[in-house]
Coordinates of C-alpha atoms in Angstrom, one line a residue:
M120 CA 85.3 106.3 116.7
N121 CA 87.2 109.2 118.3
T122 CA 86.6 112.4 116.3
A123 CA 87.5 114.9 119.0
G124 CA 89.6 117.8 117.8
H125 CA 92.6 119.3 119.5
S126 CA 93.7 122.8 119.9
E127 CA 97.3 123.9 119.3
A128 CA 97.8 124.4 123.0
T129 CA 96.9 120.8 123.9
A130 CA 98.3 119.0 120.8
P131 CA 100.6 116.2 121.6
R132 CA 104.3 116.5 120.6
G133 CA 104.3 113.2 118.8
L134 CA 102.0 110.8 116.9
E135 CA 98.4 110.4 118.1
L136 CA 96.9 107.2 116.6
T137 CA 93.3 106.5 117.6
P138 CA 91.0 103.5 117.1
F139 CA 88.0 103.5 114.7
R140 CA 85.3 101.2 113.5
G141 CA 86.7 99.8 110.3
L142 CA 84.6 99.1 107.3
R143 CA 85.4 95.7 105.9
Y144 CA 84.1 93.5 103.1
D145 CA 81.7 90.7 104.2
P146 CA 83.5 87.6 102.8
D147 CA 80.2 85.9 102.2
R148 CA 79.1 88.7 99.8
V149 CA 82.2 88.8 97.6
G150 CA 84.0 86.2 95.4
S151 CA 87.2 86.4 97.5
L152 CA 88.9 89.0 99.6
A153 CA 91.9 89.0 97.2
A154 CA 89.6 89.7 94.3
V155 CA 88.2 92.9 95.9
T156 CA 91.6 94.4 96.7
S157 CA 93.7 96.8 94.7
P158 CA 97.1 98.4 94.8
P159 CA 96.9 102.1 95.9
Y160 CA 95.1 104.4 93.4
D161 CA 98.4 105.9 92.1
V162 CA 100.1 102.5 91.5
V163 CA 97.3 101.1 89.3
V164 CA 98.5 101.2 85.7
R165 CA 95.7 102.8 83.7
P166 CA 93.6 101.9 81.9
D167 CA 94.7 98.3 81.7
G168 CA 95.0 97.8 85.4
V169 CA 91.6 99.4 86.2
H170 CA 89.9 97.1 83.7
H171 CA 91.7 94.0 85.1
L172 CA 90.6 94.9 88.6
Q173 CA 87.0 95.7 87.7
D174 CA 86.8 92.3 86.0
A175 CA 88.2 90.5 89.0
D176 CA 85.1 91.1 91.1
P177 CA 82.0 93.5 90.7
Y178 CA 82.8 94.8 94.2
N179 CA 86.5 95.5 93.7
I180 CA 87.7 98.6 95.6
V181 CA 89.0 100.2 92.4
R182 CA 85.4 101.2 91.7
L183 CA 85.7 103.5 94.7
I184 CA 89.3 104.7 94.5
L185 CA 89.3 105.1 90.7
P186 CA 85.8 105.6 89.4
Q187 CA 85.5 105.7 85.7
A188 CA 83.5 108.7 84.3
G189 CA 84.1 111.7 82.0
T190 CA 84.3 114.4 84.6
V191 CA 85.5 114.9 88.2
G192 CA 81.9 115.5 89.4
A193 CA 80.6 112.4 87.6
R194 CA 83.4 110.3 89.0
T195 CA 83.0 111.4 92.6
E196 CA 79.2 111.0 92.4
Q197 CA 79.6 107.5 91.0
A198 CA 82.0 106.6 93.9
A199 CA 79.6 108.0 96.5
D200 CA 76.6 106.2 95.0
T201 CA 78.6 102.9 94.9
L202 CA 79.7 103.2 98.5
R203 CA 76.2 103.9 99.7
R204 CA 74.9 100.9 97.7
W205 CA 77.5 98.6 99.1
L206 CA 76.8 99.7 102.6
A207 CA 73.0 99.3 102.1
E208 CA 73.5 95.8 100.7
G209 CA 75.9 94.7 103.4
V210 CA 78.8 94.2 101.1
L211 CA 80.8 96.5 103.4
T212 CA 80.0 96.4 107.1
A213 CA 81.4 98.3 110.1
D214 CA 83.2 96.4 112.9
P215 CA 81.2 96.6 116.2
D216 CA 84.0 98.2 118.3
P217 CA 86.6 100.9 117.6
A218 CA 90.0 99.3 117.1
L219 CA 93.5 99.7 115.8
Y220 CA 94.3 97.1 113.2
V221 CA 97.5 95.1 113.1
Y222 CA 98.3 94.6 109.4
E223 CA 100.8 92.0 108.1
Q224 CA 102.2 91.5 104.6
R225 CA 104.3 88.4 104.0
H226 CA 106.0 87.1 100.8
A227 CA 107.7 83.9 100.0
D228 CA 110.9 85.9 99.1
G229 CA 111.3 86.6 102.9
M230 CA 109.6 90.0 103.1
L231 CA 107.6 90.5 106.3
Q232 CA 106.0 93.8 107.2
R233 CA 103.8 94.5 110.1
G234 CA 102.2 97.8 111.2
L235 CA 99.2 99.5 112.7
I236 CA 96.2 101.0 110.8
G237 CA 94.4 103.7 112.7
N238 CA 93.2 107.3 112.6
L239 CA 96.1 109.7 112.9
R240 CA 95.7 113.3 114.1
V241 CA 96.4 115.5 111.0
S242 CA 99.2 117.9 111.6
D243 CA 101.1 120.5 109.6
P244 CA 104.8 120.1 108.6
S245 CA 105.8 123.0 110.9
E246 CA 104.8 120.8 113.9
G247 CA 107.5 118.3 113.0
I248 CA 105.2 115.3 113.7
V249 CA 104.6 114.0 110.2
L250 CA 107.5 114.7 107.8
P251 CA 106.8 114.9 104.1
H252 CA 109.7 114.3 101.7
E253 CA 108.2 115.0 98.3
D254 CA 106.3 117.8 96.7
V255 CA 102.7 117.2 95.5
M256 CA 100.8 118.1 92.4
P257 CA 97.8 120.4 93.1
H258 CA 95.5 118.7 90.6
V259 CA 96.0 115.3 92.2
V260 CA 95.2 116.8 95.7
A261 CA 92.1 118.4 94.3
D262 CA 91.0 115.1 92.7
R263 CA 91.5 113.1 96.0
A264 CA 89.8 115.9 98.0
A265 CA 86.7 115.8 95.7
L266 CA 86.5 112.0 96.2
M267 CA 86.8 112.1 100.0
R268 CA 84.2 114.9 100.2
A269 CA 81.8 113.0 98.1
T270 CA 82.2 109.6 99.8
W271 CA 82.8 111.1 103.3
A272 CA 85.4 108.4 103.7
N273 CA 89.1 107.6 103.8
L274 CA 89.1 104.7 101.3
E275 CA 92.7 103.6 101.6
P276 CA 95.4 104.1 104.2
L277 CA 98.6 106.0 103.4
L278 CA 101.9 104.5 104.5
L279 CA 104.0 106.2 107.3
T280 CA 107.2 105.0 108.9
Y281 CA 108.8 105.7 112.3
R282 CA 111.8 104.3 114.2
G283 CA 110.7 102.9 117.5
N284 CA 111.0 99.3 118.5
G285 CA 109.1 100.0 121.8
S286 CA 105.9 98.9 123.4
A287 CA 103.8 99.5 120.2
A288 CA 106.0 96.9 118.5
E289 CA 105.4 94.5 121.4
V290 CA 101.6 94.9 121.1
I291 CA 101.9 94.2 117.4
E292 CA 104.0 91.0 117.9
R293 CA 101.7 89.7 120.7
T294 CA 98.5 90.4 118.6
A295 CA 100.0 88.6 115.6
E296 CA 100.2 85.4 117.6
Q297 CA 96.3 85.3 117.7
P298 CA 93.9 84.1 114.9
P299 CA 93.5 86.9 112.4
L300 CA 90.2 88.6 111.3
L301 CA 91.1 87.9 107.7
S302 CA 93.8 86.2 105.7
T303 CA 94.1 86.4 101.9
T304 CA 96.8 86.1 99.3
T305 CA 96.8 88.5 96.3
E306 CA 98.1 87.8 92.8
D307 CA 101.4 89.5 93.5
G308 CA 102.2 86.7 96.0
Y309 CA 101.7 88.7 99.2
C310 CA 99.7 87.1 102.0
H311 CA 97.8 89.8 103.9
R312 CA 96.5 89.3 107.5
L313 CA 94.6 91.6 109.7
W314 CA 93.9 91.7 113.5
S315 CA 92.0 94.1 115.7
V316 CA 93.4 95.6 118.9
T317 CA 90.5 96.7 121.2
D318 CA 91.9 96.0 124.7
P319 CA 92.2 99.4 126.5
A320 CA 95.5 98.5 128.1
D321 CA 97.1 97.6 124.7
L322 CA 95.7 100.8 123.1
A323 CA 97.1 102.8 125.9
L324 CA 100.6 101.2 125.5
V325 CA 100.5 102.0 121.8
Q326 CA 99.4 105.6 122.2
H327 CA 101.9 106.3 125.0
D328 CA 104.8 104.9 122.8
L329 CA 103.8 106.7 119.6
A330 CA 103.4 110.0 121.4
H331 CA 107.2 110.2 121.6
H332 CA 107.9 109.7 117.9
Q333 CA 107.6 111.5 114.5
A334 CA 106.8 109.8 111.3
L335 CA 108.0 110.0 107.7
I336 CA 105.5 109.8 104.9
A337 CA 106.7 106.8 102.9
D338 CA 103.7 106.7 100.5
G339 CA 100.7 108.9 100.2
H340 CA 101.9 112.5 100.1
H341 CA 98.9 113.6 98.0
R342 CA 96.5 111.9 100.4
W343 CA 98.2 113.5 103.4
A344 CA 98.0 116.9 101.7
T345 CA 94.3 116.1 101.0
Y346 CA 93.8 115.4 104.7
R347 CA 95.3 118.7 105.6
R348 CA 93.1 120.5 103.0
L349 CA 89.9 118.9 104.3
R350 CA 90.8 119.5 107.9
A351 CA 91.2 123.2 107.1
E352 CA 87.8 123.3 105.4
H353 CA 85.9 121.9 108.5
P354 CA 85.9 123.7 111.9
S355 CA 87.5 121.6 114.6
P356 CA 86.5 119.4 116.2
S357 CA 85.4 117.3 113.3
P358 CA 86.1 113.8 111.8
W359 CA 88.4 115.6 109.3
D360 CA 90.9 116.2 112.1
L361 CA 92.0 112.6 111.6
G362 CA 93.2 110.6 108.6
L363 CA 93.6 106.9 107.9
V364 CA 97.2 105.6 107.9
L365 CA 99.3 102.5 108.2
L366 CA 102.2 103.2 110.6
V367 CA 105.2 100.9 110.2
D368 CA 108.1 100.7 112.6
T369 CA 111.1 100.4 110.3
A370 CA 113.5 99.7 113.2
R371 CA 111.6 96.4 113.3
Y372 CA 110.4 96.0 109.7
P373 CA 112.6 97.8 107.2
L374 CA 110.8 98.9 104.0
R375 CA 112.0 98.3 100.4
V376 CA 112.6 101.5 98.4
R377 CA 112.0 101.4 94.7
A378 CA 112.0 104.0 92.0
I379 CA 109.0 105.7 90.2
H380 CA 109.5 105.9 86.5
R381 CA 108.4 108.6 84.0
L382 CA 106.6 108.2 80.7
L383 CA 107.0 111.2 78.5
H384 CA 104.0 111.5 76.1
G385 CA 104.8 112.7 72.6
L386 CA 108.6 112.7 73.0
P387 CA 110.2 110.0 70.8
V388 CA 113.4 108.5 72.1
S389 CA 115.3 109.8 69.1
D390 CA 114.3 113.4 69.9
A391 CA 115.1 112.9 73.6
L392 CA 118.6 111.6 72.7
T393 CA 119.2 114.5 70.3
A394 CA 118.5 117.0 73.0
L395 CA 121.2 115.4 75.2
D396 CA 124.0 115.8 72.7
G397 CA 127.0 117.2 74.4
H398 CA 125.3 117.4 77.8
F399 CA 125.3 113.7 78.9
R400 CA 127.2 110.6 77.9
V401 CA 124.8 108.3 76.0
R402 CA 125.4 104.5 75.5
R403 CA 123.0 102.1 73.8
L404 CA 122.6 98.8 75.8
D405 CA 121.6 95.8 73.8
L406 CA 120.5 94.0 76.9
P407 CA 117.2 92.7 78.3
L408 CA 115.5 94.8 81.0
P409 CA 117.1 93.0 84.0
G410 CA 120.6 93.5 82.6
A411 CA 119.9 97.1 81.7
L412 CA 118.7 97.8 85.2
E413 CA 121.9 96.3 86.6
T414 CA 124.0 98.5 84.4
L415 CA 121.9 101.5 85.6
A416 CA 122.6 100.5 89.2
D417 CA 126.3 100.4 88.6
A418 CA 126.3 103.8 86.9
A419 CA 124.2 105.3 89.7
C420 CA 127.0 104.5 92.1
E421 CA 129.2 107.0 90.3
G422 CA 126.7 109.8 89.8
N423 CA 123.5 110.8 88.1
A424 CA 122.3 108.1 85.6
F425 CA 119.0 107.2 83.8
L426 CA 117.8 104.7 81.3
L427 CA 115.7 105.8 78.3
A428 CA 113.5 103.3 76.6
G429 CA 110.7 103.2 74.0
D430 CA 112.4 102.4 70.7
G431 CA 113.1 98.7 71.4
A432 CA 116.5 99.3 73.1
F433 CA 117.8 100.8 76.4
H434 CA 120.0 103.9 76.4
L435 CA 122.1 104.7 79.5
I436 CA 122.6 108.4 80.0
D437 CA 125.0 109.5 82.7
R438 CA 128.0 111.8 83.4
P439 CA 126.1 115.1 83.0
D440 CA 128.1 118.2 82.1
P441 CA 128.9 119.9 85.5
A442 CA 128.5 123.3 84.0
L443 CA 125.0 122.4 82.8
L444 CA 124.1 121.3 86.3
D445 CA 125.4 124.5 87.8
R446 CA 123.2 126.5 85.5
T447 CA 120.0 124.5 85.9
V448 CA 119.9 123.0 89.4
P449 CA 118.8 125.4 92.2
A450 CA 121.7 126.2 94.5
D451 CA 119.7 127.1 97.6
R452 CA 119.3 123.5 98.8
P453 CA 121.6 121.0 100.5
A454 CA 124.1 119.1 98.4
A455 CA 122.2 115.8 99.0
W456 CA 119.2 117.4 97.3
R457 CA 121.1 119.0 94.4
T458 CA 122.7 115.6 93.5
L459 CA 119.5 113.5 93.5
D460 CA 118.7 111.8 90.3
A461 CA 115.1 113.2 90.6
T462 CA 116.4 116.7 91.0
V463 CA 118.6 116.5 87.9
L464 CA 115.8 114.9 86.0
H465 CA 113.3 117.6 86.8
S466 CA 115.5 120.7 86.8
T467 CA 117.9 119.8 84.0
L468 CA 116.3 117.2 81.7
L469 CA 112.6 118.0 81.9
A470 CA 112.7 121.7 82.4
H471 CA 115.8 122.7 80.4
L472 CA 116.5 120.1 77.7
W473 CA 113.1 118.5 77.0
H474 CA 110.8 121.4 78.0
I475 CA 108.2 119.2 79.6
P476 CA 106.2 120.5 82.5
E477 CA 106.4 118.1 85.5
D478 CA 102.8 118.6 86.5
D479 CA 101.1 118.3 83.1
P480 CA 99.4 114.9 83.0
A481 CA 99.1 115.2 79.2
R482 CA 102.9 115.3 78.9
I483 CA 104.2 113.1 81.7
A484 CA 102.9 110.1 83.6
Y485 CA 104.4 108.6 86.8
I486 CA 104.4 104.7 86.8
H487 CA 105.7 102.3 89.4
D488 CA 105.9 99.2 87.3
T489 CA 109.2 99.1 85.3
A490 CA 108.1 96.7 82.5
A491 CA 104.7 98.5 82.2
T492 CA 106.5 101.8 81.7
V493 CA 108.7 100.4 78.9
A494 CA 105.7 98.7 77.2
K495 CA 103.6 101.8 77.2
A496 CA 106.4 103.9 75.8
E497 CA 107.0 101.4 73.0
R498 CA 103.3 101.2 72.1
A499 CA 103.0 105.0 72.0
G500 CA 106.4 105.9 70.4
S501 CA 107.2 107.9 73.5
T502 CA 110.1 107.9 76.0
A503 CA 110.3 106.0 79.2
V504 CA 112.8 107.4 81.8
L505 CA 113.8 104.6 84.2
M506 CA 115.1 105.7 87.6
H507 CA 117.3 104.1 90.3
P508 CA 115.9 104.2 93.8
V509 CA 117.0 106.5 96.6
R510 CA 118.2 105.1 99.9
E511 CA 115.8 105.5 102.9
D512 CA 118.4 107.2 105.1
V513 CA 118.9 109.9 102.4
V514 CA 115.1 110.5 102.3
R515 CA 114.8 110.7 106.1
A516 CA 117.7 113.0 106.5
L517 CA 116.4 115.5 104.0
A518 CA 112.9 115.3 105.5
R519 CA 114.3 116.2 108.9
Q520 CA 115.9 119.2 107.4
G521 CA 112.5 120.3 106.1
V522 CA 113.7 119.7 102.5
T523 CA 111.2 118.1 100.1
M524 CA 112.4 116.0 97.2
P525 CA 111.0 116.4 93.7
R526 CA 107.6 114.8 93.3
K527 CA 107.4 111.0 92.9
S528 CA 111.1 110.5 93.8
T529 CA 110.6 107.3 95.7
S530 CA 108.4 104.2 96.1
F531 CA 108.4 102.6 99.5
G532 CA 106.9 99.2 99.9
P533 CA 105.3 96.9 100.2
K534 CA 102.3 99.2 100.1
P535 CA 99.1 98.4 101.9
A536 CA 96.5 96.7 99.8
S537 CA 93.5 98.9 99.3
G538 CA 90.2 97.3 100.3
L539 CA 91.0 95.4 103.4
V540 CA 89.9 98.1 105.8
L541 CA 88.2 101.5 105.1
R542 CA 87.2 104.4 107.3
A543 CA 83.7 106.0 107.0
L544 CA 83.8 109.4 108.7
D545 CA 80.2 109.2 109.9
I546 CA 80.4 105.8 111.7

């Protein structure tokens, strides 16, 4: 594994992706590869999803990425002990040679995504190499940092995108014609396949191509911020100079962009609606969830719009009072940022009308699954705020201006399954 550091003077102008000896499950030691995978840690609906994954297989990766204990210290110690035990037992083994990994996700609905998993040199936003587009929550970064310190590992790759369609894409396509290292289909219907790229000529082609590109963080802002924090804690050169990523060329494989919804603990829908009186248009929709989402999509074409749920119905709120937006939305950002639904939600609804801190996990949860958000709100008598997704071109344009969107504004996918390949920093 290449762990060499790089000074500012010699840092490349673009992406630097290097091979590593991936940790992978021994298929003879687990029930099935599908049974040990998990969605990324922040997509798992808790606690139901954690319990479901733990029950799927005693070696499910969720025991590492979301250990269950009462304190941060106990959780990270548990994860570190679990990882050491699985390595000692041969449940996880390191591949013999450093490699980049071609990773494919395919679905019967026609979705096909391919990319490269490798170690990326960690860089700061000021370098313009890896562009964030969302703010992060400090307590989440602290949690992920504690986990990585304890395990001395990157347990799941974050998702980056770039626009290339060059020689790296050609290496990916040629590699995908060969028999894969693994193939498994998860319960969401996605078939996952993995290949290793070890040929020096292919690696050189990839690295030369990527050195001319910048990447957008599609999913994993908190983990990237964690990589940057841990790099700063360890004098270079060190293994912390690099972080595990999946890099997807969206010129060849466009991603899907979905919304991330909000669950507002302790705020009944009736109270949420009362606070909107005179500030937004409110319409009750006696429709099932798919129909309500279609209505939301239509309304979002005209301006800011949201669905509230939690009382057995859906309530479309749109047409905010322009004077209210002028008072509550910061004016020092581009118009494309000021008119985002997430901006209006955080600046106007959460901060001004509902008085809910956006970074207080006791008051607000961020959930990717639409039906799960509604169900949890109805069970708790709380309010679900359902969002409409932002287009990728808007996200990329803002990122290139150095403008970050409100946290959890987008959900790019499909996301890489956690558990197919890990990185141990000491191997």
